[in-house]
Amino acid sequence: MEGDDVTQEQPVGAEDFTDVAETEQRFRDHGYLTDERLATTVFLQTRLGKPVLLEGPAGVGKTQLAQSLAEVTGRRLLRLQCYEGQDESKALYEWDYGKQLLYTQILREKIGQLVEDAVDLEDAVERIAKQDSVFFSERFLAPRPLLEAIDSEEPVVLLIDEVDRADEALEAVLLELLSEFQISIPEVGTVKARHLPYVVLTSNNTRDLSAALKRRCLHLFLDYPDAERELEIVRSKDTGLDDALAARLVDVVRGLRELELRKAPSISETIDWARTLAVLGVSELSSEVLASTLNVVVKYERDVTRAGEALPRLVDPNATVPDHRHGHSHDHAHGHGHGHTHDHHDHGDDDVDGREKRAAKDTPGRHDDAYYGSPGKGPGVRAVTSGQGGRSFAAGRARKRPV
Ligand SMILES: Nc1ncnc2c1ncn2[C@@H]1O[C@H](COP(=O)(O)OP(=O)(O)OP(=O)(O)O)[C@@H](O)[C@H]1O
Ligand SMILES: [Mg+2]
């Protein structure tokens, strides 16, 4: 680590990939299947030296992308897991208080000599204060992931996971890092990156990120893959499930995603389900066997009920669907959040497979911000305030890009 007074070269980008096709192939070789959009974003990140911000529902491979990027490029992965109320010292650096204390105890005599002929208390304090730089130096600095990534001798991949869970204060700290690849430590100086880290930020969209943060990143919304790619992913995991069954299973999961579930099943759940069915030695996908293993893919009781009801139709689109008007009179207790108790009876009856109803509800903002993993941005999601915008604008003018 070197401070302000030492001239350092600009950090250098890397040429880890020759083109988009090669990027896609190398990820594939490491078991991560990208589509062209994702491979292009990663390729551009390595060439432009910009962080990538991946937003999207849970379990679509956001975190895994960073892990695979580290594997593919042979870089070390440093991970900052964000959470609410996270102190920036846990993200940047801390002073190693224990070590400082140990040193002062071992050096008690020496410190005593410093102040033994002090004329009064103030003089003694003054003399101790002069030694501040000894105790607030690199020796006593405990780097946390962000500083570690900047200060690393070797190029690294820095994963800033679930950044939407971090407070805005930490988001502001990230701005300096992401635009200048440097960190200022008042007592030591500014630490500049030797090598540009590949930075991957992920977000589940539990809150809106500031415009300033987004502007510094290549932004990509990672959604559920299409059926073909999802099947390819499942097959690549050697789940042991027959290909034809896996293809049908993917279709069933995609059908479940269209239901209004509290937590839609993700790719990892499709993989888990395939493994489960393979372990059970299932040779035919029936709604009974799927219903008995539904808990592998849906994790809320209400969702299990809804998914269970939809399974016969998803497994066999020609199957007769039980009439909800008679068989499920308790349904109004499921908590749609509608104002009218029997609301769903009024418009659900002619819409046998619920397609119209889902389509009508499939609008951005249908969930509030308590909805974990919702890709939508809705009225319940806090908008960027004018104050934030002002801050980002000011920050944008005051700072220049490093590369
Ligand atoms: N494109 C892909 N290729 C191969 N495997 C994938 C792909 N996408 C997802 N997976 C599988 O899905 C699992 C879940 O992905 P991951 O944990 O990265 O999701 P996430 O988007 O970070 O979810 P969360 O928001 O819950 O953290 C991975 O461990 C991986 O096995
Ligand atoms: Mg993740």
Short mmCIF file of C-alpha atoms and ligand atoms in Angstrom, two decimals:
data_model
loop_
_atom_site.label_atom_id
_atom_site.label_comp_id
_atom_site.label_asym_id
_atom_site.label_seq_id
_atom_site.Cartn_x
_atom_site.Cartn_y
_atom_site.Cartn_z
CA MET A 1 0.00 0.00 0.00
CA GLU A 2 1.30 3.41 -0.84
CA GLY A 3 0.03 6.81 0.06
CA ASP A 4 -0.58 10.09 -1.67
CA ASP A 5 3.02 11.13 -1.92
CA VAL A 6 4.02 8.15 -4.01
CA THR A 7 3.35 8.39 -7.72
CA GLN A 8 1.60 5.31 -8.99
CA GLU A 9 0.81 4.29 -12.50
CA GLN A 10 -2.77 4.31 -13.66
CA PRO A 11 -4.41 0.95 -13.09
CA VAL A 12 -4.40 -1.17 -16.17
CA GLY A 13 -7.28 -3.07 -17.74
CA ALA A 14 -6.88 -6.64 -18.85
CA GLU A 15 -7.46 -8.52 -22.03
CA ASP A 16 -8.78 -11.71 -20.58
CA PHE A 17 -11.15 -12.39 -23.46
CA THR A 18 -10.63 -11.97 -27.19
CA ASP A 19 -14.29 -11.46 -28.11
CA VAL A 20 -17.87 -12.11 -27.03
CA ALA A 21 -17.97 -15.64 -28.47
CA GLU A 22 -14.82 -16.62 -26.61
CA THR A 23 -16.23 -15.13 -23.41
CA GLU A 24 -19.36 -17.23 -23.78
CA GLN A 25 -17.34 -20.37 -24.52
CA ARG A 26 -14.99 -19.98 -21.58
CA PHE A 27 -17.86 -19.47 -19.15
CA ARG A 28 -19.51 -22.54 -20.62
CA ASP A 29 -16.30 -24.53 -20.08
CA HIS A 30 -16.59 -23.58 -16.41
CA GLY A 31 -20.24 -24.64 -16.18
CA TYR A 32 -21.87 -21.22 -16.47
CA LEU A 33 -24.13 -20.75 -19.46
CA THR A 34 -24.53 -17.18 -20.58
CA ASP A 35 -26.66 -15.74 -23.33
CA GLU A 36 -25.22 -13.27 -25.79
CA ARG A 37 -26.34 -10.22 -23.85
CA LEU A 38 -24.65 -11.40 -20.68
CA ALA A 39 -21.48 -12.49 -22.44
CA THR A 40 -21.33 -9.12 -24.21
CA THR A 41 -21.69 -7.28 -20.90
CA VAL A 42 -18.90 -9.28 -19.32
CA PHE A 43 -16.65 -8.83 -22.33
CA LEU A 44 -17.27 -5.08 -22.28
CA GLN A 45 -16.61 -4.90 -18.58
CA THR A 46 -13.16 -6.38 -19.05
CA ARG A 47 -12.37 -4.01 -21.91
CA LEU A 48 -13.91 -0.81 -20.57
CA GLY A 49 -12.85 -1.34 -16.97
CA LYS A 50 -16.37 -0.66 -15.74
CA PRO A 51 -18.20 -2.44 -12.94
CA VAL A 52 -21.22 -4.56 -13.85
CA LEU A 53 -24.48 -4.17 -11.96
CA LEU A 54 -26.71 -7.23 -12.22
CA GLU A 55 -30.29 -6.81 -11.12
CA GLY A 56 -32.93 -9.48 -11.16
CA PRO A 57 -34.97 -11.98 -9.19
CA ALA A 58 -33.41 -14.42 -6.75
CA GLY A 59 -31.60 -17.46 -8.07
CA VAL A 60 -30.95 -16.43 -11.67
CA GLY A 61 -27.17 -16.71 -11.38
CA LYS A 62 -26.10 -13.20 -10.37
CA THR A 63 -23.71 -14.24 -7.64
CA GLN A 64 -22.59 -17.26 -9.60
CA LEU A 65 -21.57 -15.02 -12.49
CA ALA A 66 -18.97 -13.28 -10.33
CA GLN A 67 -17.74 -16.59 -8.98
CA SER A 68 -17.44 -17.99 -12.48
CA LEU A 69 -15.70 -14.84 -13.71
CA ALA A 70 -13.06 -15.38 -11.04
CA GLU A 71 -12.65 -19.03 -12.04
CA VAL A 72 -12.49 -18.28 -15.74
CA THR A 73 -9.89 -15.52 -15.41
CA GLY A 74 -7.94 -17.21 -12.62
CA ARG A 75 -8.45 -14.21 -10.37
CA ARG A 76 -9.02 -14.30 -6.65
CA LEU A 77 -12.60 -13.54 -5.63
CA LEU A 78 -13.18 -10.99 -2.89
CA ARG A 79 -16.74 -10.73 -1.66
CA LEU A 80 -18.55 -8.02 0.21
CA GLN A 81 -21.93 -9.27 1.36
CA CYS A 82 -24.09 -6.22 2.01
CA TYR A 83 -26.69 -5.98 4.76
CA GLU A 84 -28.81 -3.36 6.41
CA GLY A 85 -27.01 -1.19 8.94
CA GLN A 86 -23.61 -2.31 7.66
CA ASP A 87 -20.85 -0.13 8.96
CA GLU A 88 -18.49 1.17 6.28
CA SER A 89 -15.54 0.07 8.41
CA LYS A 90 -16.60 -3.53 7.74
CA ALA A 91 -16.49 -2.81 4.02
CA LEU A 92 -13.37 -0.64 3.74
CA TYR A 93 -10.94 -1.04 6.63
CA GLU A 94 -10.71 -1.01 10.40
CA TRP A 95 -8.00 -0.02 12.78
CA ASP A 96 -6.72 -3.10 14.53
CA TYR A 97 -7.50 -1.97 18.06
CA GLY A 98 -6.26 -5.17 19.68
CA LYS A 99 -2.88 -4.88 17.99
CA GLN A 100 -2.60 -1.21 18.88
CA LEU A 101 -3.31 -2.06 22.49
CA LEU A 102 -0.82 -4.89 22.53
CA TYR A 103 1.89 -2.65 21.13
CA THR A 104 1.22 0.11 23.66
CA GLN A 105 1.44 -2.42 26.48
CA ILE A 106 4.67 -3.92 25.24
CA LEU A 107 6.04 -0.44 24.70
CA ARG A 108 4.78 0.85 28.04
CA GLU A 109 8.26 1.70 29.26
CA LYS A 110 9.22 3.49 26.07
CA ILE A 111 5.98 5.49 26.14
CA GLY A 112 6.64 6.26 29.81
CA GLN A 113 10.01 7.72 28.89
CA LEU A 114 8.34 9.99 26.37
CA VAL A 115 6.22 11.67 28.98
CA GLU A 116 8.33 11.35 32.13
CA ASP A 117 9.67 14.88 32.02
CA ALA A 118 6.46 16.47 30.74
CA VAL A 119 5.69 19.62 32.69
CA ASP A 120 1.97 19.08 32.93
CA LEU A 121 -0.84 16.86 31.61
CA GLU A 122 -1.35 18.95 28.49
CA ASP A 123 2.31 18.65 27.61
CA ALA A 124 2.14 14.86 28.12
CA VAL A 125 -0.93 14.55 25.88
CA GLU A 126 0.81 16.65 23.26
CA ARG A 127 3.82 14.35 23.24
CA ILE A 128 1.68 11.23 22.92
CA ALA A 129 -0.35 12.84 20.14
CA LYS A 130 2.85 13.33 18.17
CA GLN A 131 3.13 9.54 18.01
CA ASP A 132 -0.32 9.18 16.37
CA SER A 133 1.16 8.44 12.98
CA VAL A 134 2.97 5.44 14.43
CA PHE A 135 -0.24 3.86 15.67
CA PHE A 136 -2.42 4.95 12.77
CA SER A 137 -0.25 3.56 10.03
CA GLU A 138 -0.55 0.65 7.63
CA ARG A 139 0.86 -1.66 10.26
CA PHE A 140 -2.30 -1.34 12.30
CA LEU A 141 -4.72 -1.28 9.42
CA ALA A 142 -7.03 -4.25 8.95
CA PRO A 143 -8.22 -4.14 5.33
CA ARG A 144 -11.77 -5.28 4.57
CA PRO A 145 -12.90 -6.50 1.10
CA LEU A 146 -13.01 -3.11 -0.68
CA LEU A 147 -9.56 -1.98 0.42
CA GLU A 148 -8.21 -5.48 -0.09
CA ALA A 149 -9.45 -5.45 -3.69
CA ILE A 150 -7.89 -2.07 -4.40
CA ASP A 151 -4.63 -2.84 -2.68
CA SER A 152 -4.17 -6.35 -4.02
CA GLU A 153 -0.85 -7.16 -5.67
CA GLU A 154 -2.71 -9.43 -8.09
CA PRO A 155 -5.78 -8.55 -10.15
CA VAL A 156 -8.99 -9.70 -8.46
CA VAL A 157 -12.72 -10.02 -8.98
CA LEU A 158 -14.67 -7.99 -6.43
CA LEU A 159 -18.23 -9.14 -5.77
CA ILE A 160 -20.41 -6.59 -4.00
CA ASP A 161 -23.36 -8.83 -3.33
CA GLU A 162 -26.91 -7.62 -2.69
CA VAL A 163 -25.94 -3.97 -2.74
CA ASP A 164 -29.61 -3.00 -2.44
CA ARG A 165 -29.48 -4.21 1.18
CA ALA A 166 -26.74 -1.73 2.07
CA ASP A 167 -27.63 1.71 3.39
CA GLU A 168 -27.31 4.75 1.21
CA ALA A 169 -24.27 5.81 3.24
CA LEU A 170 -22.36 2.75 2.12
CA GLU A 171 -23.61 3.25 -1.41
CA ALA A 172 -22.02 6.70 -1.32
CA VAL A 173 -18.72 5.18 -0.21
CA LEU A 174 -18.89 2.86 -3.19
CA LEU A 175 -19.11 5.78 -5.57
CA GLU A 176 -15.50 6.83 -5.06
CA LEU A 177 -14.34 3.28 -5.40
CA LEU A 178 -16.33 2.54 -8.54
CA SER A 179 -15.45 5.67 -10.44
CA GLU A 180 -11.85 6.20 -9.42
CA PHE A 181 -10.76 2.82 -8.13
CA GLN A 182 -9.20 4.40 -5.10
CA ILE A 183 -9.91 4.72 -1.40
CA SER A 184 -8.94 7.64 0.80
CA ILE A 185 -7.72 6.88 4.29
CA PRO A 186 -7.30 10.22 6.10
CA GLU A 187 -4.41 9.04 8.29
CA VAL A 188 -2.52 7.22 5.54
CA GLY A 189 -3.40 8.78 2.18
CA THR A 190 -5.14 7.68 -0.97
CA VAL A 191 -4.73 4.10 -2.02
CA LYS A 192 -5.02 3.61 -5.75
CA ALA A 193 -5.64 0.31 -7.48
CA ARG A 194 -2.60 -1.30 -9.05
CA HIS A 195 -4.80 -3.41 -11.30
CA LEU A 196 -8.38 -2.73 -12.24
CA PRO A 197 -10.51 -5.20 -10.33
CA TYR A 198 -13.45 -6.70 -12.17
CA VAL A 199 -16.30 -5.48 -10.02
CA VAL A 200 -19.68 -7.24 -10.05
CA LEU A 201 -22.54 -5.74 -8.06
CA THR A 202 -25.77 -7.65 -7.59
CA SER A 203 -29.18 -6.42 -6.53
CA ASN A 204 -32.52 -8.07 -5.84
CA ASN A 205 -34.25 -4.75 -6.26
CA THR A 206 -35.50 -4.48 -2.70
CA ARG A 207 -34.90 -0.76 -3.10
CA ASP A 208 -33.96 1.55 -5.92
CA LEU A 209 -30.26 2.20 -6.26
CA SER A 210 -29.08 5.75 -6.78
CA ALA A 211 -28.68 7.11 -10.27
CA ALA A 212 -25.06 7.89 -9.43
CA LEU A 213 -24.31 4.24 -8.72
CA LYS A 214 -26.10 3.04 -11.82
CA ARG A 215 -24.34 5.54 -14.00
CA ARG A 216 -20.95 4.17 -13.02
CA CYS A 217 -21.87 0.63 -14.01
CA LEU A 218 -22.77 -1.45 -17.02
CA HIS A 219 -26.29 -2.36 -16.05
CA LEU A 220 -27.93 -5.65 -16.88
CA PHE A 221 -31.28 -7.02 -15.84
CA LEU A 222 -30.82 -10.75 -15.49
CA ASP A 223 -34.16 -12.46 -15.84
CA TYR A 224 -35.17 -16.11 -15.87
CA PRO A 225 -33.64 -17.75 -18.95
CA ASP A 226 -35.73 -18.97 -21.85
CA ALA A 227 -36.80 -22.62 -21.78
CA GLU A 228 -34.00 -23.77 -24.03
CA ARG A 229 -31.23 -22.23 -21.94
CA GLU A 230 -32.80 -23.31 -18.68
CA LEU A 231 -32.92 -26.88 -19.96
CA GLU A 232 -29.30 -26.58 -21.02
CA ILE A 233 -28.38 -25.35 -17.54
CA VAL A 234 -30.24 -28.21 -15.89
CA ARG A 235 -28.59 -30.72 -18.20
CA SER A 236 -25.17 -29.25 -17.53
CA LYS A 237 -25.61 -29.95 -13.82
CA ASP A 238 -25.75 -33.72 -14.28
CA THR A 239 -28.88 -34.03 -12.20
CA GLY A 240 -29.43 -37.62 -13.31
CA LEU A 241 -32.89 -36.82 -14.68
CA ASP A 242 -33.71 -38.05 -18.16
CA ASP A 243 -33.52 -35.25 -20.78
CA ALA A 244 -37.13 -35.59 -21.90
CA LEU A 245 -38.36 -35.38 -18.31
CA ALA A 246 -36.07 -32.43 -17.64
CA ALA A 247 -37.58 -30.61 -20.62
CA ARG A 248 -41.09 -31.15 -19.27
CA LEU A 249 -40.00 -30.16 -15.81
CA VAL A 250 -38.63 -26.88 -17.12
CA ASP A 251 -42.01 -26.19 -18.72
CA VAL A 252 -43.79 -26.91 -15.45
CA VAL A 253 -41.47 -24.56 -13.54
CA ARG A 254 -42.00 -21.86 -16.14
CA GLY A 255 -45.74 -22.33 -15.64
CA LEU A 256 -45.31 -21.95 -11.89
CA ARG A 257 -43.47 -18.68 -12.45
CA GLU A 258 -46.54 -17.32 -14.17
CA LEU A 259 -48.66 -17.90 -11.09
CA GLU A 260 -48.89 -15.13 -8.61
CA LEU A 261 -46.57 -16.77 -6.10
CA ARG A 262 -44.89 -14.98 -3.27
CA LYS A 263 -41.55 -16.41 -4.31
CA ALA A 264 -41.30 -17.76 -7.83
CA PRO A 265 -39.04 -20.80 -8.31
CA SER A 266 -35.63 -19.93 -9.73
CA ILE A 267 -33.06 -21.83 -11.76
CA SER A 268 -31.54 -23.32 -8.64
CA GLU A 269 -34.96 -24.68 -7.68
CA THR A 270 -35.39 -26.27 -11.11
CA ILE A 271 -32.01 -27.94 -10.61
CA ASP A 272 -32.97 -29.11 -7.11
CA TRP A 273 -36.27 -30.45 -8.37
CA ALA A 274 -34.58 -32.36 -11.18
CA ARG A 275 -32.14 -33.91 -8.68
CA THR A 276 -34.97 -34.81 -6.32
CA LEU A 277 -36.95 -36.55 -9.04
CA ALA A 278 -33.85 -38.38 -10.23
CA VAL A 279 -33.12 -39.61 -6.69
CA LEU A 280 -36.70 -40.85 -6.42
CA GLY A 281 -36.23 -42.74 -9.69
CA VAL A 282 -39.19 -41.04 -11.32
CA SER A 283 -39.79 -42.23 -14.87
CA GLU A 284 -42.92 -40.20 -15.64
CA LEU A 285 -43.89 -36.69 -14.61
CA SER A 286 -47.30 -36.93 -13.01
CA SER A 287 -48.96 -34.13 -11.10
CA GLU A 288 -49.02 -36.47 -8.06
CA VAL A 289 -45.27 -36.99 -7.94
CA LEU A 290 -44.67 -33.28 -8.56
CA ALA A 291 -47.16 -32.34 -5.86
CA SER A 292 -45.44 -34.61 -3.33
CA THR A 293 -42.10 -32.87 -3.99
CA LEU A 294 -43.41 -29.32 -4.39
CA ASN A 295 -41.71 -28.23 -1.18
CA VAL A 296 -38.39 -28.43 -3.04
CA VAL A 297 -39.39 -25.50 -5.26
CA VAL A 298 -41.96 -23.41 -3.42
CA LYS A 299 -41.22 -22.31 0.10
CA TYR A 300 -44.38 -20.64 1.38
CA GLU A 301 -47.45 -22.55 2.43
CA ARG A 302 -49.75 -20.33 0.43
CA ASP A 303 -47.57 -20.87 -2.65
CA VAL A 304 -47.64 -24.65 -2.16
CA THR A 305 -51.45 -24.57 -2.21
CA ARG A 306 -51.59 -22.43 -5.31
CA ALA A 307 -48.91 -24.34 -7.15
CA GLY A 308 -50.55 -27.65 -6.18
CA GLU A 309 -53.83 -26.49 -7.66
CA ALA A 310 -52.15 -25.47 -10.91
CA LEU A 311 -50.03 -28.61 -11.33
CA PRO A 312 -52.58 -30.83 -13.16
CA ARG A 313 -53.03 -28.11 -15.78
CA LEU A 314 -49.27 -27.48 -16.06
CA VAL A 315 -48.47 -31.17 -16.43
CA ASP A 316 -51.29 -31.79 -18.88
CA PRO A 317 -52.80 -28.65 -20.40
CA ASN A 318 -55.87 -30.68 -21.48
CA ALA A 319 -56.65 -31.85 -17.96
CA THR A 320 -59.89 -30.68 -16.42
CA VAL A 321 -59.30 -28.08 -13.78
CA PRO A 322 -61.25 -28.44 -10.53
CA ASP A 323 -63.92 -25.79 -10.15
CA HIS A 324 -62.62 -23.25 -7.66
CA ARG A 325 -66.08 -21.87 -6.93
CA HIS A 326 -67.05 -24.95 -4.95
CA GLY A 327 -63.91 -26.73 -3.92
CA HIS A 328 -61.91 -23.82 -2.46
CA SER A 329 -64.21 -21.56 -0.60
CA HIS A 330 -61.36 -20.74 1.82
CA ASP A 331 -59.41 -19.10 -0.97
CA HIS A 332 -60.28 -15.56 0.04
CA ALA A 333 -58.04 -15.98 3.07
CA HIS A 334 -54.93 -16.31 0.94
CA GLY A 335 -54.03 -12.72 1.25
CA HIS A 336 -54.14 -11.17 -2.19
CA GLY A 337 -54.30 -7.81 -0.60
CA HIS A 338 -57.49 -6.93 -2.49
CA GLY A 339 -59.99 -4.73 -0.84
CA HIS A 340 -63.01 -6.95 -1.49
CA THR A 341 -63.43 -10.24 0.22
CA HIS A 342 -64.79 -12.19 -2.75
CA ASP A 343 -63.03 -10.21 -5.36
CA HIS A 344 -61.40 -13.16 -7.09
CA HIS A 345 -64.71 -14.88 -7.64
CA ASP A 346 -65.96 -11.99 -9.67
CA HIS A 347 -63.42 -12.07 -12.44
CA GLY A 348 -61.71 -15.45 -12.17
CA ASP A 349 -64.47 -17.75 -13.34
CA ASP A 350 -64.32 -17.46 -17.12
CA ASP A 351 -60.58 -17.20 -17.17
CA VAL A 352 -60.03 -20.94 -16.76
CA ASP A 353 -56.25 -21.07 -16.80
CA GLY A 354 -55.84 -17.69 -15.13
CA ARG A 355 -53.88 -16.36 -18.09
CA GLU A 356 -55.85 -13.13 -18.44
CA LYS A 357 -55.78 -12.50 -14.75
CA ARG A 358 -52.01 -12.97 -14.65
CA ALA A 359 -51.48 -10.83 -17.71
CA ALA A 360 -53.52 -8.05 -16.12
CA LYS A 361 -51.39 -8.27 -13.01
CA ASP A 362 -48.10 -8.65 -14.79
CA THR A 363 -47.32 -5.00 -14.70
CA PRO A 364 -44.32 -3.30 -13.19
CA GLY A 365 -44.91 -2.27 -9.63
CA ARG A 366 -47.43 -4.90 -8.65
CA HIS A 367 -45.44 -5.73 -5.53
CA ASP A 368 -44.39 -3.40 -2.79
CA ASP A 369 -40.83 -3.14 -1.57
CA ALA A 370 -41.34 -5.83 1.03
CA TYR A 371 -41.50 -8.31 -1.80
CA TYR A 372 -38.20 -10.11 -1.82
CA GLY A 373 -36.80 -10.64 -5.23
CA SER A 374 -39.42 -8.76 -7.17
CA PRO A 375 -37.96 -7.53 -10.42
CA GLY A 376 -40.57 -4.82 -10.71
CA LYS A 377 -40.16 -1.22 -9.72
CA GLY A 378 -43.41 -0.07 -8.34
CA PRO A 379 -45.15 2.65 -6.46
CA GLY A 380 -44.11 0.97 -3.22
CA VAL A 381 -40.45 1.17 -4.16
CA ARG A 382 -38.77 4.31 -3.00
CA ALA A 383 -37.84 6.58 -5.84
CA VAL A 384 -34.50 8.35 -5.99
CA THR A 385 -35.05 11.63 -4.24
CA SER A 386 -34.03 14.92 -5.70
CA GLY A 387 -31.46 15.11 -2.90
CA GLN A 388 -29.84 11.92 -4.11
CA GLY A 389 -29.91 13.13 -7.67
CA GLY A 390 -28.23 16.33 -6.58
CA ARG A 391 -25.56 14.41 -4.77
CA SER A 392 -24.89 12.21 -7.74
CA PHE A 393 -24.72 15.14 -10.10
CA ALA A 394 -22.27 16.95 -7.86
CA ALA A 395 -20.22 13.81 -7.45
CA GLY A 396 -20.21 13.30 -11.20
CA ARG A 397 -18.82 16.76 -11.84
CA ALA A 398 -16.21 16.63 -9.14
CA ARG A 399 -14.77 13.31 -10.20
CA LYS A 400 -13.10 12.10 -13.27
CA ARG A 401 -12.86 8.61 -14.61
CA PRO A 402 -9.61 6.73 -14.24
CA VAL A 403 -9.39 4.99 -17.55
N1 LIG B 1 -26.39 -19.32 -16.32
C1 LIG B 1 -26.20 -20.30 -15.44
N2 LIG B 1 -25.38 -21.31 -15.72
C2 LIG B 1 -25.18 -22.30 -14.82
N3 LIG B 1 -25.76 -22.35 -13.60
C3 LIG B 1 -26.57 -21.35 -13.26
C4 LIG B 1 -26.84 -20.27 -14.15
N4 LIG B 1 -27.68 -19.43 -13.55
C5 LIG B 1 -27.96 -19.94 -12.35
N5 LIG B 1 -27.30 -21.09 -12.16
C6 LIG B 1 -27.39 -21.96 -10.97
O1 LIG B 1 -28.29 -21.35 -10.08
C7 LIG B 1 -27.70 -21.24 -8.79
C8 LIG B 1 -28.19 -19.98 -8.13
O2 LIG B 1 -27.54 -18.87 -8.67
P1 LIG B 1 -27.08 -17.63 -7.78
O3 LIG B 1 -26.88 -18.01 -6.38
O4 LIG B 1 -25.94 -17.01 -8.49
O5 LIG B 1 -28.36 -16.73 -7.89
P2 LIG B 1 -28.54 -15.21 -7.48
O6 LIG B 1 -29.12 -14.55 -8.69
O7 LIG B 1 -27.31 -14.66 -6.91
O8 LIG B 1 -29.68 -15.36 -6.39
P3 LIG B 1 -29.92 -14.50 -5.05
O9 LIG B 1 -30.49 -13.21 -5.51
O10 LIG B 1 -30.90 -15.35 -4.30
O11 LIG B 1 -28.59 -14.39 -4.36
C9 LIG B 1 -26.21 -21.27 -9.03
O12 LIG B 1 -25.53 -21.86 -7.97
C10 LIG B 1 -26.07 -22.11 -10.26
O13 LIG B 1 -25.96 -23.46 -9.89
MG MG B 2 -26.87 -14.03 -4.97
#
